[in-house]
Short mmCIF file of C-alpha atoms and ligand atoms in Angstrom, two decimals:
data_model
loop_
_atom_site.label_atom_id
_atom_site.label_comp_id
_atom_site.label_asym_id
_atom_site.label_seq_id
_atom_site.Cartn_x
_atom_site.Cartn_y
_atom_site.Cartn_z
CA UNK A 1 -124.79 25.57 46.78
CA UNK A 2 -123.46 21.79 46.92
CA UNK A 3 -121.52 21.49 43.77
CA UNK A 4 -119.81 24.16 41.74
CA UNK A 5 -119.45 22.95 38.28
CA UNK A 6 -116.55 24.44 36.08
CA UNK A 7 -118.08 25.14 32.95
CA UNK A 8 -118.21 25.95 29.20
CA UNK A 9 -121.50 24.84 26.91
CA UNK A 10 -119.90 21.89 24.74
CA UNK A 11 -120.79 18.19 24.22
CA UNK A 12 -118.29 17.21 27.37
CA UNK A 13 -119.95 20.14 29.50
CA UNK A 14 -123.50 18.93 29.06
CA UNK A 15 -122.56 15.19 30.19
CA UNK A 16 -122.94 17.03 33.59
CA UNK A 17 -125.40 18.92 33.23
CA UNK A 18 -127.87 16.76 31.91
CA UNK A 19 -127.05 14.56 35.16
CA UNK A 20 -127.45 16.88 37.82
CA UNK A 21 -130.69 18.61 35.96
CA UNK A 22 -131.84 14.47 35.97
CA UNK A 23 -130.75 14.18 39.44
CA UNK A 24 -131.94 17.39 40.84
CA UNK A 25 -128.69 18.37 42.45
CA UNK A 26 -128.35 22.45 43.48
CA UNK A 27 -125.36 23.55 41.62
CA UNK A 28 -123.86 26.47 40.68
CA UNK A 29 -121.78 27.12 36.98
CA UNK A 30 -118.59 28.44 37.00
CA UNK A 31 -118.05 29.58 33.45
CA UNK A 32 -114.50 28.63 31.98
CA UNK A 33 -114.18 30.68 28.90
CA UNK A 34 -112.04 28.14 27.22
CA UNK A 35 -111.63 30.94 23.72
CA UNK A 36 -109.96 33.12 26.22
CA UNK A 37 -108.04 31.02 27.69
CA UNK A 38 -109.68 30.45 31.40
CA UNK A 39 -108.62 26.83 31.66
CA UNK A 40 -105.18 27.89 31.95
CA UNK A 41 -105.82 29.26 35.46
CA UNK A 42 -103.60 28.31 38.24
CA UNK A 43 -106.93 27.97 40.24
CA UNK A 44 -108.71 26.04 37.37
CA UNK A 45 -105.45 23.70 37.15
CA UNK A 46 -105.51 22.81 41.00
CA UNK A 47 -108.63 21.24 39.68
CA UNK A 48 -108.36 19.80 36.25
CA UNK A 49 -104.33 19.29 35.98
CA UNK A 50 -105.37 18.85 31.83
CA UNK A 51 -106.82 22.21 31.10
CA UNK A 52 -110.06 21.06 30.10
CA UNK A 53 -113.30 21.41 31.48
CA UNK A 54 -115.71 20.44 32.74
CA UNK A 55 -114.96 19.91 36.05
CA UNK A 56 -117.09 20.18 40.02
CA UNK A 57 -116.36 21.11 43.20
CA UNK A 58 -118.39 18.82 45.78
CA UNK A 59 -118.61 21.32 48.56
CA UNK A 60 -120.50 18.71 50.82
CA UNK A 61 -117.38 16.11 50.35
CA UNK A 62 -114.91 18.55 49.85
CA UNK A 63 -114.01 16.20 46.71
CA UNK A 64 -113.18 17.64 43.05
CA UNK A 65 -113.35 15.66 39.92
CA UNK A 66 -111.81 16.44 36.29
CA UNK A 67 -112.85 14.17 33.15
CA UNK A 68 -116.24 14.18 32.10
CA UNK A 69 -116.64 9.99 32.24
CA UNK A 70 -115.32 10.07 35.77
CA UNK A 71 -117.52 13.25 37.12
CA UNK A 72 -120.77 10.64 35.71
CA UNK A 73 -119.40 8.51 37.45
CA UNK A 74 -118.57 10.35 40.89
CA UNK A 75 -122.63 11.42 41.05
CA UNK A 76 -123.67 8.12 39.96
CA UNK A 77 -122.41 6.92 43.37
CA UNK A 78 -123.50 9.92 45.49
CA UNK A 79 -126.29 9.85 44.49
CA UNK A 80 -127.05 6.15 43.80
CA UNK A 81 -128.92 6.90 40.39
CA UNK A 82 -128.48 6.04 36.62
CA UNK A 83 -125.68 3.55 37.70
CA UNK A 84 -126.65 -0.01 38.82
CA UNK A 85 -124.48 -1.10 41.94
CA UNK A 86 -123.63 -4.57 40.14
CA UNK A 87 -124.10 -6.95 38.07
CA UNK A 88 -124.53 -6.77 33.98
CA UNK A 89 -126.54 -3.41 33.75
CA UNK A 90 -123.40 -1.98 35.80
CA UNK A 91 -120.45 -3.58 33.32
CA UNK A 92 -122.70 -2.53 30.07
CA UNK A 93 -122.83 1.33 31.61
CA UNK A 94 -119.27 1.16 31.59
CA UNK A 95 -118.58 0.04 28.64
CA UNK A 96 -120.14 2.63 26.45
CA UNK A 97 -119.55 5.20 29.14
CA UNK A 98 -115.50 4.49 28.57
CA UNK A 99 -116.28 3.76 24.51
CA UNK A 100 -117.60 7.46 24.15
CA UNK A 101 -114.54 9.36 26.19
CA UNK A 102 -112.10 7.16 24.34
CA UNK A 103 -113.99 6.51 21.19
CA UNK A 104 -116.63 8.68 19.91
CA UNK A 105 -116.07 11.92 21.62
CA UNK A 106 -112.11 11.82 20.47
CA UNK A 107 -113.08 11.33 16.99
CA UNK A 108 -116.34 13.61 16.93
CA UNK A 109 -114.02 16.32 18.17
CA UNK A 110 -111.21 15.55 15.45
CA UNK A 111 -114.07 15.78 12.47
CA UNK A 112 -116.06 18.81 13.81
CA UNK A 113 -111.98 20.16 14.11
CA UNK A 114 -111.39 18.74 10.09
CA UNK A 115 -114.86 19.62 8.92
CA UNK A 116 -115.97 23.27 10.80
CA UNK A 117 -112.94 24.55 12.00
CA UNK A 118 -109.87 24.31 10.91
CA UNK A 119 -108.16 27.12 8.28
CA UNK A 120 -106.37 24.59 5.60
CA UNK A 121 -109.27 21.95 4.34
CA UNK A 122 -107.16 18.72 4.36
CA UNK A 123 -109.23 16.14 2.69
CA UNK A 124 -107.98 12.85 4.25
CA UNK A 125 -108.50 14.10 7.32
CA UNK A 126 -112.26 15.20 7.13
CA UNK A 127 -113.03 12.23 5.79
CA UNK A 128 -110.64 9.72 8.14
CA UNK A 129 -113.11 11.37 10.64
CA UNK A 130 -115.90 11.04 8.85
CA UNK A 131 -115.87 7.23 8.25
CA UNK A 132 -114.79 6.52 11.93
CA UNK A 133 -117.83 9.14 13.36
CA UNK A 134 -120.15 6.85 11.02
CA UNK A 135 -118.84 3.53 11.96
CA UNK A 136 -119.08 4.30 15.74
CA UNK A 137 -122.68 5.46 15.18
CA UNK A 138 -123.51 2.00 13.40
CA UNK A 139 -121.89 0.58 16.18
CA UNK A 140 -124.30 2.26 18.40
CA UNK A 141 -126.95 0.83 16.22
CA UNK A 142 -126.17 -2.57 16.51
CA UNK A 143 -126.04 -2.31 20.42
CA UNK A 144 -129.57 -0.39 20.17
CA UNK A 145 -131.46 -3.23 18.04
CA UNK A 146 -130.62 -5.09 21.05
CA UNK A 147 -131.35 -2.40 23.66
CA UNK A 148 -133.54 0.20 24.61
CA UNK A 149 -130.76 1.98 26.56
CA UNK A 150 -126.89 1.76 26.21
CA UNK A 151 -126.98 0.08 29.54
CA UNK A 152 -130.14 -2.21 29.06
CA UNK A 153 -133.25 -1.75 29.95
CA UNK A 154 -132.70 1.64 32.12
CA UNK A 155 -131.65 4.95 31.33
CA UNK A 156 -128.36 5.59 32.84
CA UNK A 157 -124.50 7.52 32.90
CA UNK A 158 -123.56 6.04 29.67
CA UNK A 159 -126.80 7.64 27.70
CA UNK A 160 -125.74 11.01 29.31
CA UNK A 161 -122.26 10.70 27.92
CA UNK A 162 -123.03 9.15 24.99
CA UNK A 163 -125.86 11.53 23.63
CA UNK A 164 -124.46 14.74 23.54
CA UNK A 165 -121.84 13.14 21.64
CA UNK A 166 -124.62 12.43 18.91
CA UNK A 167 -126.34 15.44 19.06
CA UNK A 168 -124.22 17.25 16.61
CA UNK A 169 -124.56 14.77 14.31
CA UNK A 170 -125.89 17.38 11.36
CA UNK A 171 -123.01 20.04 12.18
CA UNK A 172 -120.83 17.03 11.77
CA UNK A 173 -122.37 16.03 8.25
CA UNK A 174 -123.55 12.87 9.48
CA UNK A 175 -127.06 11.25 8.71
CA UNK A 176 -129.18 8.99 11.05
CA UNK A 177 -130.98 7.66 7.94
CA UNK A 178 -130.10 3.87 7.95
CA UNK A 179 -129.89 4.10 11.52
CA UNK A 180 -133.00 4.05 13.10
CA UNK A 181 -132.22 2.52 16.07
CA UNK A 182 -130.10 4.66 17.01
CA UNK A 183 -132.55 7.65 15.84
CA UNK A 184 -135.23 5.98 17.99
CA UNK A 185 -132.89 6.48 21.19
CA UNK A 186 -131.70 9.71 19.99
CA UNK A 187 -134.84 11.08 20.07
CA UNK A 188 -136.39 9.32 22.91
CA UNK A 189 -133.24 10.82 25.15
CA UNK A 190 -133.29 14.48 23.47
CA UNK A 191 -137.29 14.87 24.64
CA UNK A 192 -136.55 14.01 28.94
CA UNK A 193 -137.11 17.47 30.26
CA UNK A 194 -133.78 17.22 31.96
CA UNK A 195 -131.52 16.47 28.75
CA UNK A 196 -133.32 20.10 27.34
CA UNK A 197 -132.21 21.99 30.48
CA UNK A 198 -129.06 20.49 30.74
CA UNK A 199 -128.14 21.97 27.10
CA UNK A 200 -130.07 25.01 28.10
CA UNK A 201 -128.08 25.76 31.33
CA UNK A 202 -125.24 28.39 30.34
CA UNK A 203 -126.26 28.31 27.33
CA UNK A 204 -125.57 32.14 27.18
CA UNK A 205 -122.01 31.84 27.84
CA UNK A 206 -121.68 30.38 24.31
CA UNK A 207 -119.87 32.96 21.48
CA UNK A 208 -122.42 34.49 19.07
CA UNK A 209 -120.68 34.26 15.41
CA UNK A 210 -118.34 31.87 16.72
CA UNK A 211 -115.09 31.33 17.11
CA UNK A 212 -112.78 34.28 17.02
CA UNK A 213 -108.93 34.65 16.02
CA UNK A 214 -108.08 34.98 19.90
CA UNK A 215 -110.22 31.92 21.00
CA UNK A 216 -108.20 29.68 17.63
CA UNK A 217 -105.16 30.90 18.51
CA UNK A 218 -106.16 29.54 22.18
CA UNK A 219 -107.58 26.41 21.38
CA UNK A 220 -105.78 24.96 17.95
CA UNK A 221 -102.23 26.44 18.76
CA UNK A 222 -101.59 24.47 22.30
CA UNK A 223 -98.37 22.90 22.68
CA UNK A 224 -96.33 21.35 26.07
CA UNK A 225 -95.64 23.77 28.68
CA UNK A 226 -92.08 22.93 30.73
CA UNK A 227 -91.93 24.63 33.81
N1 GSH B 301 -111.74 13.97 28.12
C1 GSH B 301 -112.26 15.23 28.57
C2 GSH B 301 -112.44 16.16 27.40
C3 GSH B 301 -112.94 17.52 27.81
C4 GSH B 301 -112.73 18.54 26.71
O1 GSH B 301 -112.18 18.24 25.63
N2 GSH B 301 -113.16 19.78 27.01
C5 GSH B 301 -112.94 20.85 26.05
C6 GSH B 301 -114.25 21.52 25.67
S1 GSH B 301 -115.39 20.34 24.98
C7 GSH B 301 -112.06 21.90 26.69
O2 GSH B 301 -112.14 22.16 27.88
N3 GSH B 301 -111.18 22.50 25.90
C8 GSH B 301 -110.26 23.49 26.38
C9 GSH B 301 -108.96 23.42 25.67
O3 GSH B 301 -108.87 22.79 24.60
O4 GSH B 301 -108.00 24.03 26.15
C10 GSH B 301 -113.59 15.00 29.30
O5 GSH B 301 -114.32 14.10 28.87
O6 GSH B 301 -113.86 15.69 30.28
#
């Protein structure tokens, strides 16, 4: 196996897999059971210093990569696909690749937090979220009148980020009517064969009934650790 990839099936995990099921890379998953508190390992720390997954392992390199938008990035250039080498098409892939891990993955995390998770419902904050998820989406539409892919013409990194980020736009009480660029890409993405495996692969690992007290506790009560 080339690349291990440290893994739990979210939005962030599937950036990954959706590349290397695009890219036909061999790797293995390494489940981190973030409700249980996995990405706290020393071992899984070594690796991503921020407790979060996903990260890989390139065993042919020897090279490991935390944050999602970087990993895309890492492939993209070992592999020389769904990244052009210059020019506009490159600059466009970055800029939506680096608007979704600072823009719409932040705040789609913050709303599903508001909206499906968290114990108190705290109305200014559900729908804070809510308008900034639905002004990054018409955001998305504008660029997609203009565009058949984020990056242009060509299917690329930034669709792979940027897509799994939009899939749970019903969970997240959002509504792609009035949108239909963006539905048109939405849809066009979420029927590639390799998108469907990618949100297949560990699939498993995922909690039936959700999230327990143990995994909250884990997840919503984090605070600084001094050493
Ligand atoms: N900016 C990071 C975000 C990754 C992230 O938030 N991962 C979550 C799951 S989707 C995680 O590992 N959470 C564990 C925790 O909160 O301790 C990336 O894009 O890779």
């Amino acid at each position: 196996m080339s690349i291990d990839l440290y893994y739990w099936p979210t939005p962030n995990g599937w950036k990954v897999t959706i590349f290397l099921e695009e890219a036909g890379l061999e790797y293995r998953i390494v489940p981190v059971n973030i409700g249980r508190g996995e990405q706290f390992s020393e071992t899984f720390l070594k690796l991503s210093p921020n407790n979060r997954m996903p990260a890989i392992v390139d065993h042919d390199s020897g090279v490991s990569v935390f944050e999602s938008g970087a990993i895309l990035m890492y492939l993209a250039e070992k592999t020389g696909r769904f990244l052009a080498p210059t020019g506009p098409a490159r600059v466009a892939a970055m800029e939506w690749l680096f608007w979704q891990v600072g823009g719409l993955g932040p705040m789609g995390g913050q709303l599903g937090h508001f909206r499906n998770y968290a114990e108190a419902r705290i109305d200014y904050a559900i729908e804070r979220y809510a308008n900034e998820y639905d002004r990054l989406i018409s955001v998305l539409q504008r660029r997609l009148s203009c565009a058949t892919y984020l990056a242009g013409d060509d299917y690329s990194i930034a669709d792979m980020a940027v897509w799994p980020w939009v899939q749970p736009h019903e969970r997240l009480g959002q509504s792609l009517d009035g949108y239909p660029a963006v539905q048109r890409w939405f849809e066009a993405v979420a029927a590639r064969p390799a998108v469907q495996r990618g949100l297949e692969a560990g699939s498993e690992l995922r909690h039936a009934g959700g999230l327990d007290d143990e995994a909250r506790r884990i997840l919503f009560g984090q605070k600084g650790r001094r050493s």
